Short mmCIF file of C-alpha atoms and ligand atoms in Angstrom, two decimals:
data_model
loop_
_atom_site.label_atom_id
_atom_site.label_comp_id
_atom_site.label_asym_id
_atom_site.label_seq_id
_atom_site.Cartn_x
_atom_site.Cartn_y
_atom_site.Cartn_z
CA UNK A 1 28.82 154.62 204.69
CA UNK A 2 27.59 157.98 206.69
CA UNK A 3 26.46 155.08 209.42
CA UNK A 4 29.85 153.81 210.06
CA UNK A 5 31.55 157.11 210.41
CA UNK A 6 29.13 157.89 213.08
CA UNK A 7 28.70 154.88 214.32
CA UNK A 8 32.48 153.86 215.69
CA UNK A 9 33.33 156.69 217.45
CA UNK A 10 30.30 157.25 219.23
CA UNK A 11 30.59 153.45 220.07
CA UNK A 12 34.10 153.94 221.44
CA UNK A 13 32.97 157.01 223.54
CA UNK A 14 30.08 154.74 224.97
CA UNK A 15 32.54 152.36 226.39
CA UNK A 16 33.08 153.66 229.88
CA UNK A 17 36.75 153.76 230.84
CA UNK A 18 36.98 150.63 232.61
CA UNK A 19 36.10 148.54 229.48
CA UNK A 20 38.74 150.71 227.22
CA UNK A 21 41.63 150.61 229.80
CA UNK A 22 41.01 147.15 231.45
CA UNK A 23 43.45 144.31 230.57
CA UNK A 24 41.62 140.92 229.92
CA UNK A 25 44.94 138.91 230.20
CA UNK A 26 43.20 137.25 233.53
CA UNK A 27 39.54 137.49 231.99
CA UNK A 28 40.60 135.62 228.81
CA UNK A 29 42.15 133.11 231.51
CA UNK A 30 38.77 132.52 233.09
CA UNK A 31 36.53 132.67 230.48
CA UNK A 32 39.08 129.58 228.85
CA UNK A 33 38.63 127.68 232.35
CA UNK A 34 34.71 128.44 231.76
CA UNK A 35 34.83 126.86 227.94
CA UNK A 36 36.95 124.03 229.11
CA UNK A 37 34.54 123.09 232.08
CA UNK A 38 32.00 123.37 229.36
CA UNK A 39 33.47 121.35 227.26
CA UNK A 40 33.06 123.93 224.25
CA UNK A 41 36.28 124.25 221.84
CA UNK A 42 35.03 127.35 219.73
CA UNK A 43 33.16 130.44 219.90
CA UNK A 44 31.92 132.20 217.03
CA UNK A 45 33.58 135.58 216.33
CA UNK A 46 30.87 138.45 217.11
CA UNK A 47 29.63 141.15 215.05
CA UNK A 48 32.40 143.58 213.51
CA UNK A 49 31.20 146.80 214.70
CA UNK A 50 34.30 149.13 213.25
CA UNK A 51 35.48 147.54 209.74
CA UNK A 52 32.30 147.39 207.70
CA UNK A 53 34.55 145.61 204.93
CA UNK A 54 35.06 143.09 207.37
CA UNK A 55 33.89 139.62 206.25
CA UNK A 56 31.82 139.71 209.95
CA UNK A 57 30.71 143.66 209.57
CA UNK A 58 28.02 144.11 211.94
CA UNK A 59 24.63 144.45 210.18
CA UNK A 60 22.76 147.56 210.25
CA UNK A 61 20.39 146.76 206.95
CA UNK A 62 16.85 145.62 207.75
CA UNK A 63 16.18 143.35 204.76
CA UNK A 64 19.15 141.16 206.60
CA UNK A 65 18.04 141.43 209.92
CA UNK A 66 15.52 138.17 209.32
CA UNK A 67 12.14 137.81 210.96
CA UNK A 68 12.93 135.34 213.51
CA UNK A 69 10.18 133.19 215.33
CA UNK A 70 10.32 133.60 218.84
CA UNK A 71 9.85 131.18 221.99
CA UNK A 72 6.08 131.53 223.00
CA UNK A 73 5.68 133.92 226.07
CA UNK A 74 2.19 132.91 227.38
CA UNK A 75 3.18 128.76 226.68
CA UNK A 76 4.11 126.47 229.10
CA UNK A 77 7.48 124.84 228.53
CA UNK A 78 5.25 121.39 228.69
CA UNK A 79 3.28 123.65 225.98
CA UNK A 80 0.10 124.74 227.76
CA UNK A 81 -1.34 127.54 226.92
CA UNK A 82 -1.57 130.80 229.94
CA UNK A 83 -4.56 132.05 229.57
CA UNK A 84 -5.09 133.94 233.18
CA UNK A 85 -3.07 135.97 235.64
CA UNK A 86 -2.89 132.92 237.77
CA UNK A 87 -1.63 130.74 235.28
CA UNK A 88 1.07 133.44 234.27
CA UNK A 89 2.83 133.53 237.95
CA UNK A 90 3.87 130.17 237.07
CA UNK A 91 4.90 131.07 233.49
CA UNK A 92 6.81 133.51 235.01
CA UNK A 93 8.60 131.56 237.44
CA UNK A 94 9.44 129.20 234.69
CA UNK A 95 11.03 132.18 232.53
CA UNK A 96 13.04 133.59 235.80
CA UNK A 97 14.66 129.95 236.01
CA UNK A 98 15.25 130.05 232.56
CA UNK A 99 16.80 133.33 232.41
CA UNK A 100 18.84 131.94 236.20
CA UNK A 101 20.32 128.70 234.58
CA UNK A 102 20.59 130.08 230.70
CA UNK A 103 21.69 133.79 230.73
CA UNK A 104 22.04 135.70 233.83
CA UNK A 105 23.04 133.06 236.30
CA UNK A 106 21.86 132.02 239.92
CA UNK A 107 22.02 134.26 243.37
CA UNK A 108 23.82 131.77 245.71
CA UNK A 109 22.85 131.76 249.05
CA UNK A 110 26.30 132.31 250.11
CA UNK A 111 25.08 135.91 249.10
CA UNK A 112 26.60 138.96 251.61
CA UNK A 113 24.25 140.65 253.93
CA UNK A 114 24.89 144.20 253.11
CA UNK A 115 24.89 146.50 255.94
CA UNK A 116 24.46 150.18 255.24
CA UNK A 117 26.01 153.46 257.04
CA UNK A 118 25.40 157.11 256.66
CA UNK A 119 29.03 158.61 255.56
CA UNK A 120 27.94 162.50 254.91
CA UNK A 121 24.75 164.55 254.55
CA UNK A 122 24.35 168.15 253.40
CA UNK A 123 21.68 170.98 252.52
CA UNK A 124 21.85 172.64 249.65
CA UNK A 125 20.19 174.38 246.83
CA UNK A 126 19.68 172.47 243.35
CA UNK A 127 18.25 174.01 240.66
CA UNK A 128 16.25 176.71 243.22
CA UNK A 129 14.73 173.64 245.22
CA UNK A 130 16.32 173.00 248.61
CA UNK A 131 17.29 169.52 248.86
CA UNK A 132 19.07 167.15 251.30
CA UNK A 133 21.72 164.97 249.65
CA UNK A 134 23.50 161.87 251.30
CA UNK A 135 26.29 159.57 250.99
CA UNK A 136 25.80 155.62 252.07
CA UNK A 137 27.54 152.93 252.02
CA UNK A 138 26.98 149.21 252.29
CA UNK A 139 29.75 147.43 253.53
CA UNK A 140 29.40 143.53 252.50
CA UNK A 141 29.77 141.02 255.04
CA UNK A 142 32.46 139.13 254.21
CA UNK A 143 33.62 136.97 257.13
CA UNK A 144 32.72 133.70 255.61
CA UNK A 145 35.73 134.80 252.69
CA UNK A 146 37.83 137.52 254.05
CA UNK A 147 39.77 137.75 250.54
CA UNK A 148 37.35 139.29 248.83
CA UNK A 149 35.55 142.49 249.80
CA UNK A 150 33.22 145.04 248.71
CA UNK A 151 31.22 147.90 249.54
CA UNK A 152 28.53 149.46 247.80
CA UNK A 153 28.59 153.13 247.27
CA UNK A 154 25.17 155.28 246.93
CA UNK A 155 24.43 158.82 246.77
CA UNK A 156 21.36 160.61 246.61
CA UNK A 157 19.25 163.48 246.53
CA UNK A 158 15.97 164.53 247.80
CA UNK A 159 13.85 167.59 247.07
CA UNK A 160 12.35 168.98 250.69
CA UNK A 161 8.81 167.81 251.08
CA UNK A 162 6.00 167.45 253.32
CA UNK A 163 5.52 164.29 252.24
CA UNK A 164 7.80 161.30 251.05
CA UNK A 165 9.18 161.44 247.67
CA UNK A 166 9.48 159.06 244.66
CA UNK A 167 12.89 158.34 243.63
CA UNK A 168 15.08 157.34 240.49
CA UNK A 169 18.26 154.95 241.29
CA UNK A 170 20.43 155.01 238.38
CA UNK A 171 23.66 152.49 238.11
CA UNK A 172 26.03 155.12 237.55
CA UNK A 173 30.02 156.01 237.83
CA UNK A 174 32.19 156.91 241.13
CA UNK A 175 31.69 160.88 241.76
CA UNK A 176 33.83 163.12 239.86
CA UNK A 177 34.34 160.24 237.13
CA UNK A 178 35.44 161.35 233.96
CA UNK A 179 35.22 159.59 230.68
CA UNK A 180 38.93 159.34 229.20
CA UNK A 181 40.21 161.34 225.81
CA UNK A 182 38.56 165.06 225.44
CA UNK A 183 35.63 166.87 227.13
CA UNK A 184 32.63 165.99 225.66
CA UNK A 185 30.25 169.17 224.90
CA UNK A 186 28.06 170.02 227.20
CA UNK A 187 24.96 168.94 227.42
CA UNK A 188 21.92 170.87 226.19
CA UNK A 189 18.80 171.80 228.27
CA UNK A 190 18.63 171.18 232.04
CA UNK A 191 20.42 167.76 233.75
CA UNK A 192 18.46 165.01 234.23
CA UNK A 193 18.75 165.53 237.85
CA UNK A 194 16.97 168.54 237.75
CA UNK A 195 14.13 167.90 235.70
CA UNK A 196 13.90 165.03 238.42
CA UNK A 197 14.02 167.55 241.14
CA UNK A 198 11.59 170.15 239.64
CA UNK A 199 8.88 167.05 239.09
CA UNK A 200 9.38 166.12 243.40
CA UNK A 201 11.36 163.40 242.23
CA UNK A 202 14.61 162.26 244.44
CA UNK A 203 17.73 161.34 242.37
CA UNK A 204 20.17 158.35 243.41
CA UNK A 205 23.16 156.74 241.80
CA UNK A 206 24.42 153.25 243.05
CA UNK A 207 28.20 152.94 241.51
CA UNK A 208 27.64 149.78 239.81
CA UNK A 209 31.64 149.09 240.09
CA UNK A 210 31.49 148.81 243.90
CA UNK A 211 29.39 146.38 244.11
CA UNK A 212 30.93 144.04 241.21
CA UNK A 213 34.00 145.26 238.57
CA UNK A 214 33.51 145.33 235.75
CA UNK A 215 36.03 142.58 234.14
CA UNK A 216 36.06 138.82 234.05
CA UNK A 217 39.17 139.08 235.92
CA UNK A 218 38.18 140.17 238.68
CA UNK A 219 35.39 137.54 239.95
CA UNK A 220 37.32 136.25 242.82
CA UNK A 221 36.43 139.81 244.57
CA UNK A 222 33.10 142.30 244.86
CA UNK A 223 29.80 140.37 245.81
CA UNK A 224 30.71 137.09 243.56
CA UNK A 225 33.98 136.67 245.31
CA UNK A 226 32.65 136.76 248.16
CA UNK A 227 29.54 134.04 247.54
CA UNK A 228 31.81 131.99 245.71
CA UNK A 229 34.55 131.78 248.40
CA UNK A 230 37.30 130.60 246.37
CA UNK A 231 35.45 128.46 244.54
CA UNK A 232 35.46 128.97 240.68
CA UNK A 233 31.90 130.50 239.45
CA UNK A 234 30.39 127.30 237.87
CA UNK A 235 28.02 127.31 234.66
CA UNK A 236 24.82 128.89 236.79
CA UNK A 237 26.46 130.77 239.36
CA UNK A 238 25.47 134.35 238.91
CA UNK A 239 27.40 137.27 236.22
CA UNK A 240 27.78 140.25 236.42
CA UNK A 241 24.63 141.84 235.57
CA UNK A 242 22.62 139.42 238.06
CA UNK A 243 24.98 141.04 240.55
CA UNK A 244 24.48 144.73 239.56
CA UNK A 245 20.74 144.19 239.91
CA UNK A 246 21.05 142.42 243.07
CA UNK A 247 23.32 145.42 244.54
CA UNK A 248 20.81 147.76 243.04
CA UNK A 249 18.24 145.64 245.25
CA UNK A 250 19.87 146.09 248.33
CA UNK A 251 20.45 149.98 247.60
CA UNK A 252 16.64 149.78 246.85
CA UNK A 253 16.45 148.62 250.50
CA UNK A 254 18.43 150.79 251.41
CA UNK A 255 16.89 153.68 250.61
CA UNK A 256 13.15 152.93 251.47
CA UNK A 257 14.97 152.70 254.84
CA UNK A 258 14.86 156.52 254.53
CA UNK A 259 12.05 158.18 255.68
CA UNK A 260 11.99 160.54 253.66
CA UNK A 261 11.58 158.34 250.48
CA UNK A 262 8.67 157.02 249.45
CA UNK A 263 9.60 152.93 249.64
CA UNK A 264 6.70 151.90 246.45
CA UNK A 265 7.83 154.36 244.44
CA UNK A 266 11.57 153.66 243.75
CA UNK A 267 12.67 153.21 240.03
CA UNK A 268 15.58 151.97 238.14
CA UNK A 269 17.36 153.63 235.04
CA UNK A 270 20.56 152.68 233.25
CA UNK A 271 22.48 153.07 229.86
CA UNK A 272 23.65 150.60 227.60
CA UNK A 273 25.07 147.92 229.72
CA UNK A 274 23.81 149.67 233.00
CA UNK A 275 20.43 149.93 230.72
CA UNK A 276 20.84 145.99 230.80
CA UNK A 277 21.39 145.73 233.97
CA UNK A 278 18.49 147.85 234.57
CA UNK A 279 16.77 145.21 232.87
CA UNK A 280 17.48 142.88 235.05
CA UNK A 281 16.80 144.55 238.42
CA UNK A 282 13.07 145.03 237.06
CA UNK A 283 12.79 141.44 236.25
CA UNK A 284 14.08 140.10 239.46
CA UNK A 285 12.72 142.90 241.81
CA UNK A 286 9.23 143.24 242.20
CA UNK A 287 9.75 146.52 244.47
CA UNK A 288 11.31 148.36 241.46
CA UNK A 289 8.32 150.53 240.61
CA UNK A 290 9.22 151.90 237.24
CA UNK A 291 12.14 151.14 235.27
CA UNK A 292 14.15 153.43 232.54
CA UNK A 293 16.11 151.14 230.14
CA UNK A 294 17.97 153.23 227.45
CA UNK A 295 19.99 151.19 225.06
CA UNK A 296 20.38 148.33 226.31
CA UNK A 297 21.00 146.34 223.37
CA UNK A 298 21.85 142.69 222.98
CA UNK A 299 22.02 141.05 226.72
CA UNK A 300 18.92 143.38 227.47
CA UNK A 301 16.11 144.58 225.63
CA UNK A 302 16.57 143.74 221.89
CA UNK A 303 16.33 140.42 220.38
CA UNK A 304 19.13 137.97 220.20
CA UNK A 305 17.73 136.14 217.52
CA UNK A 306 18.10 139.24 214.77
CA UNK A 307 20.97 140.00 212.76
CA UNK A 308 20.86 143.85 213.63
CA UNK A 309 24.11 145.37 215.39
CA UNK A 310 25.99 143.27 218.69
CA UNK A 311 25.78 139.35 218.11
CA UNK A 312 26.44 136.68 220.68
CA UNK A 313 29.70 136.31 219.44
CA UNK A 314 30.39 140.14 220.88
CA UNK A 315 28.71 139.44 224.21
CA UNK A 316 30.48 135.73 224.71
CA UNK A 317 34.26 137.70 223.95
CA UNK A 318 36.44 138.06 226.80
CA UNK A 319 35.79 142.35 227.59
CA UNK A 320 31.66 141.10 227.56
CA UNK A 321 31.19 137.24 229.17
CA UNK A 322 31.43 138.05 232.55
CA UNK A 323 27.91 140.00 232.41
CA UNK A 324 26.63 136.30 232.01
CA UNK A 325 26.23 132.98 233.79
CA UNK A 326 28.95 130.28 232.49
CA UNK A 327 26.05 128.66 230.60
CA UNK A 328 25.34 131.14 227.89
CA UNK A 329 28.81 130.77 226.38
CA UNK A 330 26.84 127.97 224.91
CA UNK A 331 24.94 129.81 222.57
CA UNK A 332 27.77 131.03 220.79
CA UNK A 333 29.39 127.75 220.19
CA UNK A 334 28.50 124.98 219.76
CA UNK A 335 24.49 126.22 219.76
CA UNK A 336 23.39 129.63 218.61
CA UNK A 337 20.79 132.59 219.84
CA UNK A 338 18.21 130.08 218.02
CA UNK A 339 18.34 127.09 220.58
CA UNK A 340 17.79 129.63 223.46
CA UNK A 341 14.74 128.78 225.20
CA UNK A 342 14.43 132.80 225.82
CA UNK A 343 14.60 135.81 224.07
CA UNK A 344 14.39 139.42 225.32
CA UNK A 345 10.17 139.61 225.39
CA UNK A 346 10.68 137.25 227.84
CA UNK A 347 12.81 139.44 230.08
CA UNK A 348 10.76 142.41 229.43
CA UNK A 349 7.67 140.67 230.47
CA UNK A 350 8.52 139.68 233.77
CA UNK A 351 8.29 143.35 234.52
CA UNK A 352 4.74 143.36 233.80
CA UNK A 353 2.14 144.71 234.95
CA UNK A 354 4.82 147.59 236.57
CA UNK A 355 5.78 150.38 233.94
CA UNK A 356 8.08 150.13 231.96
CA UNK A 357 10.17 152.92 229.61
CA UNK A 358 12.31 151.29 227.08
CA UNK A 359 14.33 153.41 225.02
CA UNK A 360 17.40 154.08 222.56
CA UNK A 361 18.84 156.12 220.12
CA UNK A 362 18.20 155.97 215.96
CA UNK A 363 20.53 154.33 214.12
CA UNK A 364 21.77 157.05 211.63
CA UNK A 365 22.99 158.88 214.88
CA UNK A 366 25.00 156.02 215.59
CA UNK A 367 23.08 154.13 218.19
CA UNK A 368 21.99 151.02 215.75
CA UNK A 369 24.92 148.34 217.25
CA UNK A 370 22.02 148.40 220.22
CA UNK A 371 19.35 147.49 217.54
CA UNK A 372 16.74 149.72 218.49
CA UNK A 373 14.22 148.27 216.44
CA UNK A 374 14.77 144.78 217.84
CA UNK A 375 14.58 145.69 221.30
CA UNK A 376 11.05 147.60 219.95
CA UNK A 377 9.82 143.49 218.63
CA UNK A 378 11.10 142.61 221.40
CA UNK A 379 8.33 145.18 223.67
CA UNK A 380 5.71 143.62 221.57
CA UNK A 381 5.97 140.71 221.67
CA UNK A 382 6.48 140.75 225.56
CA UNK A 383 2.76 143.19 225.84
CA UNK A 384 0.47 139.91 226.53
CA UNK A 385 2.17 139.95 229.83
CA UNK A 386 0.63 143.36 230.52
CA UNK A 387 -2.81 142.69 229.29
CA UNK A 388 -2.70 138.89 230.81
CA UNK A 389 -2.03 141.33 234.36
CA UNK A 390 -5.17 143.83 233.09
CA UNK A 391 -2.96 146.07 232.56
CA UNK A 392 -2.23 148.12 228.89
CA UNK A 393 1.00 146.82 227.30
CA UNK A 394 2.69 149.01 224.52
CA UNK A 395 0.19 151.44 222.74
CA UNK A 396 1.57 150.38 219.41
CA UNK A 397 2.85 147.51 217.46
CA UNK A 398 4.04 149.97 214.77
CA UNK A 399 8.07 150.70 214.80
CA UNK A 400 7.52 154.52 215.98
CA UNK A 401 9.35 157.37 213.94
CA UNK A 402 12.24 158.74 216.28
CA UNK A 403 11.13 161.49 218.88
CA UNK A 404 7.74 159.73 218.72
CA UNK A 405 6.69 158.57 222.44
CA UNK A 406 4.72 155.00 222.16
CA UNK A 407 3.61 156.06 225.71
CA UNK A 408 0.04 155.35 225.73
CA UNK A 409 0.35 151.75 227.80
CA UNK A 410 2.11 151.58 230.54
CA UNK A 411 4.87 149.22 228.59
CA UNK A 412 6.60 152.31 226.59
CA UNK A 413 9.01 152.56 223.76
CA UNK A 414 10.58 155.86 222.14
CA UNK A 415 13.78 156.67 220.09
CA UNK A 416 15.94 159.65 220.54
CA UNK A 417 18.09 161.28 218.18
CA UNK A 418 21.59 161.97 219.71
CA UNK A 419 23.12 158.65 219.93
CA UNK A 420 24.15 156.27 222.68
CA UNK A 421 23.18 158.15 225.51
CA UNK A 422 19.61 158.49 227.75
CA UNK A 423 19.75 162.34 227.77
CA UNK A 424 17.58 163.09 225.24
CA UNK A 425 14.80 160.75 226.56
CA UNK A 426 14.69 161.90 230.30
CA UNK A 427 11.86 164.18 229.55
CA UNK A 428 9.57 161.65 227.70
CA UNK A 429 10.32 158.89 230.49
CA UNK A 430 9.63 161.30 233.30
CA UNK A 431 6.63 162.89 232.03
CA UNK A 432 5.56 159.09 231.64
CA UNK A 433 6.65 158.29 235.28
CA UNK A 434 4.53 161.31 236.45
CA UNK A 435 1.81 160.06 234.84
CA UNK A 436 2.67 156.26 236.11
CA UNK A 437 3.53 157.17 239.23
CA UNK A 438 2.08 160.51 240.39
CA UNK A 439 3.82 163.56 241.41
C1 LIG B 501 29.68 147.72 224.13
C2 LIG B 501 28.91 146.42 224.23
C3 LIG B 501 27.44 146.68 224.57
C4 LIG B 501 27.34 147.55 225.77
C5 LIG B 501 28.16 148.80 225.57
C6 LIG B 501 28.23 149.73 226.78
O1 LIG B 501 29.27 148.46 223.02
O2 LIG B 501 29.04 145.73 223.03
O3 LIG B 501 26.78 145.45 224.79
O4 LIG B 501 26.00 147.84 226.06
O5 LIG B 501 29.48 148.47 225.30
O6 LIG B 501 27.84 149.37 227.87
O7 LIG B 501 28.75 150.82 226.63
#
């Protein structure tokens, strides 16, 4: 029982304010459109993460999770066997159009150009390192559909150097956004932002919600509104997380623009569904040097096919569909997570041989709904992509004890204590980025 009392509220915290505020009255409207040009009458109810008396309780014991078989990562889909690095590019450009037509959904070429302008820049002092911090914006190109609109708003910070710096990009929040209901305490130990600083890292936040909201009802505007012009998104058109990474992309851009940042070392970090989203942008962008994903949960990291936490049910409901392409309503009626031809090894493998931190919190401080443990599997099973590169996947196949770094590859996996959050594994994932990366 001590899991559920922990477990709910800290879930309900994790929800940023959108989600809790947003009204899905024109999201439920699209996602029915979606079914009906599917031709699917059902969906299967999710995982009930708040009423564990609930006939659908979300599952947190292990002896239920199952020990699913997964879809073979170095296989053909004809069923050949990749047994070289050669033979792996085109594995992996079979999994990329898997993950395009089945999960996250196509980039159309109807795409925006994003143009990008300097709106402020300051000195300061951070943490007793000067630093110059900027404001951009990338204003999307919208003349093809002048209904829908969107720019994409960055901020970052770099640490005065001789020479150019590495930076983190994190999909973050508007400035000065506050989570809803009471303060939260503050955090122990130094921000993240400065342990970046005092390791010559620059910091970055792209504010995912300017470049796509956040809500199925709201497709017709941001980045897919524009591509789509007034057209409805069909089954593989692209969902929202495809079009968080692909904003993060152009940010990417953006910043290696800067000469002041060094343009092949530029990560990506992001929590829960930004940690997804994360996820993504590794997959799809080579340029993404290192990637942070904290619990990212079902839709990123951890397996679909256990029984451990969020189900497809949860991630096909009205407040979670529009992360997806049209097509994966599927899997949650009529079909299930076992007729994907995917799971989330696959995903994490196509950011091999780059490094990669995967993390999230334990589940008796209320971070199991993300399955930690899954999205661990998950790492495993997706190392041959590492070693088929000649590089070292993760340094372990055994589940780690929490606060115990598997950072000995350069695939990594470690679980906090403290919840839903990526606080307490900043200073594991930098120290590993230092070492990935250099200083
Ligand atoms: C919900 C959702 C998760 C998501 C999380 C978040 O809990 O079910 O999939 O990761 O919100 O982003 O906060």
């Amino acid at each position: 029982m001590r899991l559920w009392t922990l477990c709910a509220p800290i879930l309900a915290l994790a929800l940023p304010a959108s989600a809790q505020q947003q009204d899905y009255t024109a999201a439920n409207a699209d996602r029915q459109a979606m079914l009906d040009r599917l031709g699917i009458g059902e969906i299967r109810a999710g995982a009930d993460g708040f009423n564990p008396n609930a006939p659908n309780a979300a599952n947190y014991d292990e002896a239920k999770a199952g020990t699913p078989e997964l879809p073979p990562l170095l296989r053909t889909n004809a069923g050949l066997p990749v047994r070289n690095s050669k033979y792996w590019d085109r594995r992996r450009r079979e999994i990329v159009e898997l993950f395009d037509r089945e999960i996250y959904g196509r980039v159309p070429l109807t795409a925006p150009k994003i143009t990008w302008n300097l709106v402020r820049e300051e000195k300061a002092v951070e943490a007793g390192i000067a630093v110059t911090k900027r404001w951009i914006e990338g204003v999307a190109d919208n003349r093809a559909w002048p209904r829908a609109s969107t720019t994409i708003a960055v901020r970052y910070t770099l640490p005065e150097s001789d020479r150019r710096v590495p930076v983190i990009l994190s999909f973050g929040f508007p400035e000065g956004f506050k989570f809803p209901g009471p303060p939260r305490p503050a955090d122990p130990g130094p921000p993240y932002t400065e342990q970046l600083l005092k390791h010559g890292f620059g910091y970055a936040v792209v504010v995912a919600s300017s470049i796509q909201a956040d809500n199925g009802g709201e497709l017709k505007t941001g980045v897919i509104g524009i591509s789509l012009q007034g057209r409805p998104r069909g089954p593989e058109d692209w969902g929202v997380l495809r079009a968080w990474a692909w904003g993060a992309s152009r940010a990417r851009e953006a910043l290696a623009a800067d000469a002041k940042v060094d343009a092949r070392r530029i990560g990506i970090e992001g929590l829960s569904r930004y940690g997804k989203a994360a996820l993504v942008a590794m997959a799809y962008d080579p340029h993404f040097a290192i990637g942070f994903v904290g619990s990212s949960g079902a839709g990123g990291a951890a397996l679909y096919r256990r029984n451990f936490g969020e189900r497809m049910g949860n991630l096909a409901a009205g407040g979670e569909y529009h992360w997806f392409a049209g097509n994966f309503l599927k899997y949650a009626g009529p079909k299930t997570e076992f007729d994907l031809p995917v799971d989330a090894h696959m995903l994490i493998a196509l950011s091999a041989p780059r490094p990669l931190f995967i993390g999230a919190g334990t589940v008796d401080t209320g971070d199991g709904w993300v399955d930690p443990r899954g999205s661990f599997l998950a790492a495993v099973a997706a190392s041959p992509a590492w070693t088929i590169r000649g590089a070292k996947g993760l340094s372990s196949t055994v589940f780690p004890p929490e606060l115990t770094p598997v950072t000995g590859g350069t695939l990594a996996f470690r679980q906090h204590r403290g919840g839903h959050n990526n606080r307490d594994n900043w200073p594991s994932f930098i120290a590993f980025a230092v070492r990935e990366l250099g200083r």
